[in-house]
XYZ file of N, CA and C in Angstrom:
801
model
N -50.364 16.710 10.904
C -50.578 15.402 10.301
C -49.492 15.122 9.281
N -49.423 13.850 8.870
C -48.391 13.447 7.910
C -48.574 14.144 6.563
N -49.828 14.266 6.115
C -50.086 14.897 4.819
C -49.713 16.378 4.830
N -49.979 17.052 5.935
C -49.634 18.475 6.014
C -48.125 18.676 6.034
N -47.406 17.756 6.717
C -45.942 17.852 6.727
C -45.379 17.616 5.330
N -45.944 16.626 4.612
C -45.490 16.359 3.246
C -45.734 17.562 2.342
N -46.897 18.193 2.530
C -47.220 19.361 1.722
C -46.266 20.520 2.023
N -45.939 20.678 3.315
C -45.012 21.744 3.703
C -43.629 21.500 3.102
N -43.192 20.227 3.084
C -41.903 19.890 2.497
C -41.891 20.170 0.999
N -43.003 19.831 0.328
C -43.092 20.095 -1.116
C -43.023 21.593 -1.405
N -43.718 22.374 -0.575
C -43.702 23.828 -0.756
C -42.295 24.382 -0.539
N -41.619 23.858 0.492
C -40.259 24.321 0.783
C -39.325 23.966 -0.368
N -39.451 22.747 -0.905
C -38.597 22.302 -2.006
C -38.845 23.165 -3.251
N -40.117 23.430 -3.521
C -40.455 24.258 -4.674
C -39.907 25.672 -4.521
N -39.926 26.185 -3.286
C -39.410 27.529 -3.029
C -37.903 27.588 -3.280
N -37.186 26.536 -2.833
C -35.735 26.485 -3.019
C -35.390 26.375 -4.500
N -36.109 25.486 -5.206
C -35.828 25.282 -6.625
C -36.136 26.515 -7.450
N -37.124 27.298 -7.020
C -37.496 28.492 -7.780
C -36.410 29.558 -7.756
N -35.531 29.465 -6.765
C -34.461 30.449 -6.679
C -33.438 30.249 -7.800
N -33.306 29.008 -8.266
C -32.355 28.714 -9.342
C -30.925 28.806 -8.861
N -30.003 28.897 -9.811
C -28.587 29.011 -9.494
C -28.278 30.424 -9.007
N -27.182 30.566 -8.228
C -26.819 31.905 -7.784
C -26.516 32.817 -8.971
N -26.861 34.089 -8.815
C -26.630 35.040 -9.895
C -25.137 35.327 -10.016
N -24.623 35.226 -11.244
C -23.209 35.454 -11.459
C -22.883 36.938 -11.320
N -21.816 37.208 -10.575
C -21.387 38.574 -10.357
C -19.939 38.716 -10.797
N -19.635 39.635 -11.706
C -18.249 39.803 -12.161
C -17.324 40.196 -11.015
N -16.035 39.935 -11.189
C -15.027 40.360 -10.229
C -14.600 41.776 -10.593
N -14.599 42.656 -9.611
C -14.279 44.061 -9.859
C -12.913 44.195 -10.534
N -12.888 44.917 -11.650
C -11.643 45.210 -12.329
C -11.157 44.144 -13.289
N -11.861 43.026 -13.364
C -11.411 41.902 -14.202
C -12.296 41.810 -15.445
N -11.676 41.868 -16.622
C -12.433 41.816 -17.864
C -12.831 40.392 -18.232
N -11.889 39.452 -18.171
C -12.147 38.071 -18.578
C -11.560 37.097 -17.561
N -12.282 36.020 -17.296
C -11.797 34.969 -16.403
C -11.625 33.687 -17.207
N -10.452 33.091 -17.113
C -10.177 31.812 -17.756
C -9.778 30.818 -16.670
N -10.423 29.659 -16.632
C -10.058 28.642 -15.651
C -9.259 27.540 -16.341
N -8.249 27.042 -15.639
C -7.426 25.947 -16.142
C -7.540 24.810 -15.149
N -7.976 23.645 -15.632
C -8.300 22.545 -14.732
C -7.737 21.235 -15.240
N -7.522 20.323 -14.306
C -7.158 18.956 -14.653
C -8.182 18.035 -14.022
N -8.703 17.122 -14.783
C -9.742 16.248 -14.260
C -9.248 15.348 -13.155
N -8.006 14.845 -13.283
C -7.495 13.873 -12.330
C -6.415 14.484 -11.470
N -6.573 14.397 -10.162
C -5.555 14.903 -9.262
C -4.360 13.979 -9.197
N -3.176 14.576 -9.101
C -1.976 13.786 -8.878
C -1.379 13.147 -10.102
N -1.956 13.344 -11.267
C -1.394 12.713 -12.458
C 0.046 13.129 -12.666
N 0.290 14.430 -12.609
C 1.658 14.892 -12.785
C 2.479 14.721 -11.527
N 1.877 15.010 -10.364
C 2.631 14.983 -9.119
C 3.110 13.586 -8.775
N 2.293 12.587 -9.004
C 2.644 11.237 -8.562
C 3.505 10.484 -9.563
N 3.724 11.040 -10.733
C 4.569 10.359 -11.714
C 5.929 11.029 -11.789
N 6.027 12.111 -12.537
C 7.352 12.717 -12.693
C 7.349 14.211 -12.526
N 6.374 14.892 -13.120
C 6.352 16.354 -13.072
C 4.992 16.820 -12.622
N 4.880 18.131 -12.397
C 3.645 18.704 -11.885
C 2.771 19.156 -13.039
N 1.508 18.731 -13.031
C 0.609 19.095 -14.132
C 0.374 20.591 -14.205
N 0.663 21.310 -13.104
C 0.501 22.759 -13.117
C 1.474 23.441 -14.065
N 2.542 22.750 -14.499
C 3.484 23.350 -15.432
C 2.748 23.866 -16.663
N 1.785 23.114 -17.158
C 1.068 23.527 -18.354
C 0.257 24.777 -18.092
N -0.326 24.866 -16.906
C -1.087 26.050 -16.555
C -0.152 27.262 -16.539
N 1.044 27.043 -16.055
C 2.049 28.082 -16.006
C 2.390 28.569 -17.419
N 2.583 27.646 -18.329
C 2.881 28.000 -19.713
C 1.741 28.815 -20.309
N 0.523 28.345 -20.101
C -0.632 29.049 -20.669
C -0.719 30.465 -20.125
N -0.486 30.597 -18.829
C -0.542 31.920 -18.211
C 0.490 32.848 -18.838
N 1.729 32.386 -18.957
C 2.787 33.252 -19.457
C 2.617 33.565 -20.939
N 1.917 32.692 -21.661
C 1.647 32.991 -23.060
C 0.767 34.232 -23.200
N -0.099 34.444 -22.217
C -0.921 35.651 -22.248
C -0.044 36.913 -22.225
N 1.091 36.830 -21.533
C 1.949 37.997 -21.392
C 2.512 38.447 -22.737
N 2.670 37.520 -23.672
C 3.214 37.886 -24.971
C 2.248 38.787 -25.733
N 1.017 38.834 -25.303
C 0.029 39.700 -25.938
C -0.074 41.052 -25.229
N 0.902 41.327 -24.336
C 0.964 42.587 -23.582
C -0.346 42.882 -22.862
N -0.888 41.874 -22.196
C -2.106 42.049 -21.417
C -1.776 42.084 -19.926
N -2.657 42.686 -19.157
C -2.539 42.651 -17.707
C -3.163 41.344 -17.221
N -2.370 40.537 -16.524
C -2.804 39.192 -16.171
C -2.668 38.961 -14.668
N -3.668 38.302 -14.096
C -3.613 37.883 -12.701
C -3.772 36.381 -12.613
N -3.298 35.810 -11.517
C -3.358 34.362 -11.307
C -3.918 34.073 -9.928
N -5.026 33.348 -9.892
C -5.636 32.939 -8.629
C -5.459 31.443 -8.446
N -4.828 31.070 -7.359
C -4.625 29.669 -7.010
C -5.829 29.211 -6.192
N -6.758 28.497 -6.832
C -7.981 28.063 -6.152
C -7.832 26.692 -5.505
N -6.632 26.127 -5.521
C -6.390 24.838 -4.873
C -6.090 25.100 -3.401
N -7.117 25.062 -2.578
C -6.987 25.423 -1.170
C -6.125 24.412 -0.413
N -6.290 23.130 -0.705
C -5.570 22.097 0.032
C -4.109 21.963 -0.398
N -3.816 22.233 -1.668
C -2.452 22.056 -2.168
C -1.982 23.213 -3.003
N -1.880 24.425 -2.431
C -1.464 25.589 -3.222
C -0.010 25.453 -3.682
N 0.221 25.634 -4.980
C 1.572 25.488 -5.527
C 2.090 26.760 -6.183
N 1.219 27.729 -6.400
C 1.615 28.942 -7.097
C 2.712 29.732 -6.363
N 2.696 29.838 -5.014
C 3.780 30.586 -4.360
C 5.169 30.074 -4.732
N 5.346 28.766 -4.742
C 6.654 28.200 -5.084
C 6.973 28.398 -6.559
N 5.994 28.137 -7.416
C 6.253 28.201 -8.846
C 6.414 29.626 -9.350
N 5.836 30.597 -8.622
C 5.993 31.996 -8.996
C 7.069 32.684 -8.159
N 7.751 31.901 -7.287
C 8.850 32.412 -6.465
C 8.399 33.601 -5.621
N 7.296 33.396 -4.901
C 6.725 34.456 -4.083
C 6.558 33.986 -2.643
N 6.868 34.856 -1.704
C 6.677 34.575 -0.285
C 6.146 35.827 0.399
N 5.525 35.609 1.555
C 5.033 36.743 2.327
C 3.530 36.799 2.391
N 3.033 37.720 3.199
C 1.590 37.907 3.372
C 1.124 39.125 2.597
N -0.080 39.055 2.023
C -0.605 40.214 1.285
C -0.843 41.407 2.204
N -0.553 42.588 1.706
C -0.898 43.800 2.429
C -2.383 44.092 2.241
N -2.926 44.920 3.128
C -4.335 45.299 3.046
C -4.467 46.733 2.568
N -5.462 46.969 1.738
C -5.756 48.314 1.261
C -6.600 49.035 2.313
N -6.787 50.349 2.169
C -7.673 51.062 3.101
C -9.092 50.497 3.133
N -9.496 49.819 2.042
C -10.822 49.201 2.007
C -10.815 47.774 2.547
N -9.711 47.389 3.188
C -9.571 46.066 3.795
C -9.567 44.938 2.758
N -9.066 45.230 1.556
C -8.893 44.213 0.528
C -7.430 43.783 0.473
N -7.196 42.530 0.146
C -5.825 42.025 0.049
C -5.183 42.448 -1.266
N -3.928 42.891 -1.211
C -3.182 43.214 -2.418
C -2.441 41.970 -2.891
N -2.620 41.568 -4.144
C -1.910 40.394 -4.648
C -0.399 40.619 -4.626
N 0.342 39.533 -4.480
C 1.784 39.580 -4.632
C 2.114 39.484 -6.115
N 3.233 40.095 -6.538
C 3.556 40.150 -7.959
C 4.945 39.606 -8.257
N 5.039 38.899 -9.376
C 6.320 38.514 -9.955
C 6.117 38.310 -11.450
N 7.139 38.621 -12.233
C 7.072 38.529 -13.692
C 5.892 39.327 -14.253
N 5.481 40.359 -13.518
C 4.381 41.198 -13.973
C 3.009 40.605 -13.749
N 2.926 39.505 -12.993
C 1.657 38.806 -12.778
C 1.198 38.990 -11.335
N -0.011 39.466 -11.150
C -0.599 39.596 -9.819
C -1.114 38.234 -9.365
N -0.645 37.769 -8.208
C -0.969 36.406 -7.749
C -1.624 36.426 -6.373
N -2.594 35.524 -6.212
C -3.213 35.325 -4.908
C -3.385 33.830 -4.679
N -3.048 33.408 -3.457
C -3.090 31.981 -3.134
C -3.285 31.802 -1.643
N -3.924 30.702 -1.256
C -4.018 30.355 0.155
C -2.622 30.157 0.746
N -1.653 29.812 -0.120
C -0.286 29.627 0.344
C 0.337 30.888 0.917
N -0.210 32.078 0.588
C 0.293 33.324 1.159
C -0.270 33.570 2.555
N -1.315 32.837 2.922
C -2.048 33.123 4.160
C -1.772 32.113 5.263
N -1.076 31.020 4.938
C -0.762 29.985 5.927
C 0.725 29.671 5.868
N 1.219 28.971 6.874
C 2.608 28.521 6.860
C 2.820 27.530 5.730
N 4.032 27.522 5.170
C 4.306 26.699 3.997
C 4.058 25.213 4.242
N 4.361 24.736 5.445
C 4.208 23.303 5.735
C 2.908 22.977 6.455
N 2.065 23.991 6.691
C 0.830 23.766 7.444
C -0.244 23.152 6.551
N -0.846 22.026 6.983
C -1.940 21.453 6.194
C -3.233 22.221 6.410
N -4.061 22.263 5.379
C -5.390 22.870 5.498
C -6.383 21.745 5.755
N -6.846 21.645 6.996
C -7.756 20.567 7.394
C -9.132 21.180 7.607
N -9.838 21.389 6.499
C -11.119 22.070 6.526
C -12.191 21.228 5.870
N -13.425 21.450 6.309
C -14.575 20.860 5.638
C -15.017 21.759 4.484
N -15.982 21.259 3.704
C -16.390 21.920 2.477
C -16.804 23.363 2.637
N -17.607 23.690 3.673
C -18.105 25.050 3.829
C -16.977 26.039 4.081
N -15.960 25.633 4.836
C -14.827 26.506 5.106
C -14.014 26.724 3.837
N -13.891 25.675 3.018
C -13.179 25.809 1.749
C -13.914 26.781 0.839
N -15.234 26.654 0.782
C -16.026 27.540 -0.068
C -15.907 28.996 0.389
N -15.873 29.205 1.710
C -15.710 30.549 2.240
C -14.351 31.121 1.858
N -13.312 30.274 1.888
C -11.969 30.726 1.520
C -11.913 31.103 0.043
N -12.542 30.305 -0.803
C -12.561 30.611 -2.233
C -13.275 31.931 -2.487
N -14.382 32.146 -1.799
C -15.131 33.395 -1.949
C -14.275 34.599 -1.559
N -13.511 34.458 -0.488
C -12.640 35.553 -0.055
C -11.541 35.809 -1.081
N -10.972 34.751 -1.648
C -9.912 34.920 -2.640
C -10.448 35.569 -3.917
N -11.712 35.362 -4.202
C -12.329 35.967 -5.380
C -12.746 37.410 -5.147
N -13.378 37.664 -4.000
C -14.066 38.937 -3.782
C -13.316 39.918 -2.882
N -12.395 39.442 -2.081
C -11.723 40.331 -1.126
C -10.270 40.578 -1.506
N -10.035 40.649 -2.804
C -8.704 40.925 -3.347
C -8.797 42.133 -4.264
N -7.860 43.057 -4.122
C -7.798 44.224 -4.999
C -6.970 43.843 -6.233
N -7.660 43.332 -7.264
C -6.972 42.867 -8.463
C -6.529 44.020 -9.360
N -6.961 45.232 -9.076
C -6.651 46.340 -9.978
C -7.445 46.186 -11.263
N -6.815 46.505 -12.397
C -7.464 46.379 -13.702
C -6.772 45.266 -14.491
N -7.462 44.152 -14.694
C -6.887 42.991 -15.378
C -7.621 42.717 -16.685
N -6.857 42.367 -17.713
C -7.464 41.859 -18.942
C -7.898 40.412 -18.747
N -7.061 39.640 -18.040
C -7.371 38.229 -17.783
C -7.043 37.874 -16.333
N -7.943 37.159 -15.712
C -7.650 36.481 -14.455
C -7.674 34.988 -14.749
N -6.531 34.342 -14.588
C -6.439 32.902 -14.809
C -6.593 32.211 -13.458
N -7.556 31.310 -13.362
C -7.805 30.595 -12.112
C -7.265 29.180 -12.240
N -6.289 28.868 -11.411
C -5.707 27.534 -11.342
C -6.610 26.691 -10.443
N -7.425 25.843 -11.046
C -8.426 25.083 -10.301
C -7.810 23.839 -9.651
N -8.380 23.386 -8.539
C -7.940 22.101 -7.991
C -8.412 20.968 -8.894
N -7.803 19.786 -8.761
C -8.249 18.657 -9.590
C -9.648 18.197 -9.206
N -10.311 17.550 -10.159
C -11.618 16.976 -9.886
C -12.765 17.839 -10.370
N -13.974 17.451 -9.929
C -15.199 18.150 -10.328
C -16.080 18.379 -9.103
N -15.489 18.951 -8.072
C -16.197 19.083 -6.807
C -16.760 20.461 -6.536
N -16.863 20.786 -5.225
C -17.521 22.008 -4.782
C -16.843 23.269 -5.311
N -15.502 23.288 -5.301
C -14.795 24.499 -5.719
C -15.084 24.802 -7.186
N -15.004 23.773 -8.015
C -15.257 23.974 -9.451
C -16.666 24.478 -9.693
N -17.640 23.876 -9.027
C -19.029 24.282 -9.214
C -19.273 25.692 -8.697
N -18.704 26.007 -7.535
C -18.924 27.328 -6.946
C -18.338 28.422 -7.829
N -17.100 28.220 -8.308
C -16.471 29.217 -9.172
C -17.270 29.376 -10.466
N -17.692 28.247 -11.041
C -18.397 28.276 -12.325
C -19.754 28.948 -12.231
N -20.402 28.808 -11.088
C -21.751 29.317 -10.938
C -21.819 30.744 -10.401
N -20.732 31.229 -9.797
C -20.789 32.524 -9.134
C -20.124 33.657 -9.901
N -19.251 33.346 -10.855
C -18.617 34.401 -11.640
C -18.726 34.059 -13.123
N -18.846 35.068 -13.987
C -18.871 34.785 -15.427
C -17.482 34.348 -15.903
N -17.419 33.227 -16.609
C -16.147 32.666 -17.063
C -16.126 32.651 -18.585
N -15.054 33.213 -19.148
C -14.933 33.267 -20.606
C -14.683 31.888 -21.198
N -13.965 31.034 -20.472
C -13.694 29.706 -20.995
C -12.827 28.896 -20.058
N -12.803 27.589 -20.308
C -12.010 26.660 -19.503
C -11.030 25.912 -20.391
N -9.862 25.628 -19.836
C -8.848 24.827 -20.503
C -8.627 23.573 -19.668
N -8.664 22.412 -20.316
C -8.477 21.137 -19.618
C -7.070 20.612 -19.905
N -6.337 20.274 -18.846
C -4.982 19.750 -18.973
C -4.980 18.274 -18.586
N -4.283 17.446 -19.372
C -4.213 16.018 -19.069
C -2.944 15.418 -19.653
N -2.502 14.342 -19.044
C -1.475 13.512 -19.663
C -2.166 12.558 -20.628
N -1.411 11.891 -21.523
C -2.056 11.041 -22.537
C -2.539 9.681 -22.027
N -2.246 9.320 -20.781
C -2.593 7.981 -20.310
C -4.095 7.844 -20.066
N -4.584 6.633 -20.201
C -6.027 6.385 -20.170
C -6.680 6.813 -18.866
N -6.030 6.529 -17.710
C -6.664 6.851 -16.427
C -6.829 8.359 -16.258
N -5.940 9.136 -16.854
C -6.069 10.595 -16.785
C -7.134 11.092 -17.751
N -7.214 10.451 -18.913
C -8.168 10.890 -19.933
C -9.609 10.703 -19.484
N -9.872 9.663 -18.710
C -11.227 9.433 -18.207
C -11.712 10.621 -17.394
N -10.846 11.118 -16.501
C -11.239 12.243 -15.660
C -11.195 13.557 -16.408
N -10.319 13.673 -17.405
C -10.305 14.878 -18.233
C -11.620 15.025 -18.979
N -12.148 13.903 -19.446
C -13.437 13.906 -20.137
C -14.554 14.347 -19.186
N -14.510 13.851 -17.946
C -15.510 14.256 -16.958
C -15.424 15.750 -16.672
N -14.179 16.261 -16.611
C -14.007 17.681 -16.367
C -14.598 18.528 -17.478
N -14.370 18.113 -18.725
C -14.916 18.846 -19.866
C -16.443 18.828 -19.840
N -17.025 17.687 -19.509
C -18.482 17.578 -19.461
C -19.061 18.405 -18.321
N -18.339 18.489 -17.188
C -18.828 19.297 -16.077
C -18.945 20.759 -16.493
N -17.911 21.287 -17.169
C -17.958 22.684 -17.591
C -19.080 22.914 -18.595
N -19.305 21.956 -19.446
C -20.397 22.097 -20.410
C -21.750 22.145 -19.702
N -21.900 21.355 -18.644
C -23.173 21.320 -17.922
C -23.460 22.636 -17.211
N -22.408 23.334 -16.792
C -22.627 24.616 -16.118
C -22.440 25.779 -17.099
N -22.468 25.445 -18.401
C -22.479 26.435 -19.487
C -21.205 27.285 -19.529
N -20.069 26.648 -19.239
C -18.770 27.300 -19.393
C -18.124 26.752 -20.663
N -17.801 27.588 -21.646
C -17.183 27.083 -22.877
C -15.831 26.435 -22.590
N -15.604 25.278 -23.178
C -14.298 24.623 -23.073
C -13.461 25.066 -24.269
N -12.394 25.803 -24.012
C -11.587 26.381 -25.081
C -10.737 25.329 -25.788
N -10.390 24.266 -25.073
C -9.585 23.216 -25.680
C -8.817 22.430 -24.634
N -7.986 21.511 -25.121
C -7.206 20.632 -24.265
C -5.720 20.896 -24.429
N -4.974 20.647 -23.350
C -3.512 20.707 -23.390
C -2.981 19.337 -23.008
N -2.065 18.807 -23.814
C -1.462 17.504 -23.536
C -0.128 17.719 -22.821
N -0.060 17.200 -21.598
C 1.135 17.347 -20.775
C 1.960 16.059 -20.809
N 3.285 16.196 -20.688
C 4.183 15.033 -20.655
C 3.991 14.156 -21.880
N 3.899 14.780 -23.027
C 3.558 14.046 -24.242
C 4.679 13.155 -24.735
N 5.941 13.568 -24.534
C 7.064 12.771 -25.034
C 8.305 13.095 -24.211
N 9.139 12.091 -24.022
C 10.423 12.285 -23.342
C 11.546 12.022 -24.327
N 12.463 12.974 -24.425
C 13.627 12.804 -25.299
C 14.875 12.651 -24.440
N 15.581 11.552 -24.634
C 16.796 11.291 -23.875
C 17.807 12.413 -24.156
N 18.344 13.061 -23.119
C 19.285 14.162 -23.350
C 20.608 13.713 -23.961
N 20.903 12.412 -23.907
C 22.178 11.909 -24.439
C 22.035 11.407 -25.876
N 21.109 10.470 -26.076
C 20.991 9.874 -27.408
C 19.887 10.501 -28.259
N 19.072 11.375 -27.637
C 17.987 12.080 -28.321
C 16.836 11.167 -28.753
N 16.828 9.924 -28.269
C 15.720 9.025 -28.609
C 14.447 9.489 -27.892
N 13.324 9.474 -28.593
C 12.052 9.926 -28.039
C 11.203 8.745 -27.585
N 10.646 8.853 -26.394
C 9.802 7.809 -25.826
C 8.503 8.418 -25.315
N 7.386 7.839 -25.705
C 6.073 8.300 -25.221
C 5.719 7.501 -23.970
N 6.210 7.956 -22.843
C 6.080 7.199 -21.594
C 4.616 7.023 -21.203
N 3.797 8.051 -21.384
C 2.405 8.002 -20.955
C 1.429 7.806 -22.112
N 1.936 7.387 -23.246
C 1.088 7.222 -24.416
C 1.351 8.339 -25.409
N 1.003 8.083 -26.662
C 1.384 9.009 -27.731
C 0.399 10.157 -27.929
N -0.836 9.850 -28.243
C -1.771 10.897 -28.658
C -3.123 10.784 -27.968
N -3.112 10.368 -26.708
C -4.382 10.181 -26.003
C -5.217 11.436 -25.916
N -4.590 12.568 -25.611
C -5.334 13.816 -25.471
C -5.834 14.293 -26.832
N -5.026 14.078 -27.872
C -5.467 14.453 -29.217
C -6.685 13.633 -29.637
N -6.676 12.350 -29.316
C -7.825 11.504 -29.642
C -9.067 11.945 -28.872
N -8.874 12.291 -27.595
C -10.006 12.763 -26.784
C -10.560 14.063 -27.344
N -9.671 14.949 -27.782
C -10.120 16.222 -28.355
C -10.997 15.998 -29.584
N -10.609 15.040 -30.414
C -11.420 14.728 -31.591
C -12.788 14.202 -31.179
N -12.803 13.331 -30.171
C -14.064 12.760 -29.697
C -15.000 13.835 -29.164
N -14.432 14.812 -28.435
C -15.246 15.855 -27.823
C -15.478 17.047 -28.756
N -14.826 17.025 -29.912
C -14.962 18.145 -30.832
C -14.274 19.396 -30.342
N -13.112 19.233 -29.689
C -12.374 20.359 -29.126
C -11.008 20.497 -29.792
N -10.391 21.657 -29.590
C -9.070 21.922 -30.148
C -7.974 21.473 -29.182
N -6.801 21.183 -29.735
C -5.595 20.994 -28.939
C -4.883 22.337 -28.874
N -4.692 22.851 -27.665
C -4.095 24.169 -27.503
C -2.592 24.115 -27.294
N -2.089 22.956 -26.880
C -0.656 22.854 -26.621
C -0.253 21.424 -26.384
N 1.034 21.164 -26.561
C 1.592 19.825 -26.411
C 2.934 19.985 -25.700
N 2.977 19.716 -24.406
C 4.160 19.998 -23.596
C 4.945 18.719 -23.348
N 6.236 18.697 -23.644
C 7.037 17.487 -23.442
C 7.385 17.271 -21.967
N 7.836 16.072 -21.669
C 8.370 15.754 -20.347
C 9.862 16.083 -20.396
N 10.249 17.188 -19.769
C 11.611 17.685 -19.928
C 12.152 18.135 -18.576
N 13.396 17.763 -18.294
C 13.979 18.067 -16.986
C 14.087 19.574 -16.758
N 14.334 20.361 -17.817
C 14.442 21.805 -17.639
C 13.127 22.425 -17.186
N 12.018 21.880 -17.692
C 10.706 22.404 -17.297
C 10.484 22.153 -15.814
N 10.827 20.964 -15.362
C 10.658 20.627 -13.943
C 11.581 21.462 -13.058
N 12.843 21.553 -13.427
C 13.814 22.266 -12.599
C 13.496 23.754 -12.490
N 13.157 24.379 -13.616
C 12.909 25.819 -13.585
C 11.617 26.167 -12.857
N 10.607 25.310 -12.953
C 9.366 25.562 -12.209
C 9.575 25.349 -10.717
N 10.367 24.343 -10.359
C 10.668 24.122 -8.942
C 11.433 25.293 -8.343
N 12.242 25.943 -9.148
C 13.035 27.073 -8.655
C 12.306 28.405 -8.764
N 11.088 28.372 -9.303
C 10.323 29.607 -9.452
C 10.801 30.475 -10.588
N 11.512 29.877 -11.554
C 11.996 30.609 -12.734
C 11.593 29.834 -13.986
N 10.344 29.940 -14.403
C 9.845 29.105 -15.501
C 10.699 29.222 -16.745
N 10.780 28.126 -17.483
C 11.692 28.051 -18.608
C 11.374 29.086 -19.682
N 10.108 29.486 -19.804
C 9.757 30.491 -20.806
C 10.266 31.873 -20.436
N 10.672 32.041 -19.156
C 11.285 33.301 -18.713
C 12.800 33.162 -18.619
N 13.264 32.084 -17.963
C 14.694 31.927 -17.699
C 15.464 31.415 -18.924
N 14.800 30.627 -19.785
C 15.468 30.087 -20.977
C 14.530 30.202 -22.187
N 14.168 31.418 -22.571
C 13.147 31.589 -23.613
C 13.561 31.063 -24.980
N 14.853 30.930 -25.247
C 15.311 30.470 -26.546
C 15.600 28.969 -26.576
N 15.400 28.270 -25.463
C 15.713 26.844 -25.409
C 14.653 26.025 -26.148
N 15.000 24.789 -26.489
C 14.035 23.910 -27.147
C 12.809 23.686 -26.261
N 13.031 23.526 -24.976
C 11.913 23.305 -24.049
C 10.957 24.482 -24.081
């Protein structure tokens, strides 16, 4: 009867809800996980530079503290870490059938870009993406890491929720340009992490100012202090302020980040 079917549905719903969120399980060998995210996709890519540059800076700053650091590229559709870390090739397998991360600059890296052809598109539905993320998290021999930095894809979708709910995360860093359309999504990203009980460590302002290499005049192409204003509104810290600079773009494109190749430069 209709009433019995409704009752069965209610019982099934109650059973599912009683399970709650998936139990968080640490990643073997990893002490702390830090995620770096941008609320809006394409902000850096579609204008002048790649927003991942800031994530790169944050990652390399960890190295100055003489810590063991790993980098996981969780952007399944648009992996950029292989190019920016100047890495190519397929991961080797351990006797336990785990993938060995590729290394450069002392950083252990794993990315979908190591598992597919460089120009091959990933045309997958959500469940396949989630399975790939799970494999990148659990089927990699990370060794012993002080920090695993996860480069998240833009937005607040399945990947962000799955990572946040399945592994313990020490904190999240939100990266944004100062323009209003980017700040709207950066705010959503910060609120998403708060809802899943991930501490937001602070904000990074990308492409904050452009200085003409000839006349040295400074121009705030994307706005002056949008990210700083957002940080005040959300009660968060500003962790960094990265300029729009040709050296940053060129060195990241070549896989030789400016903090490694030109550590004494203004950039």
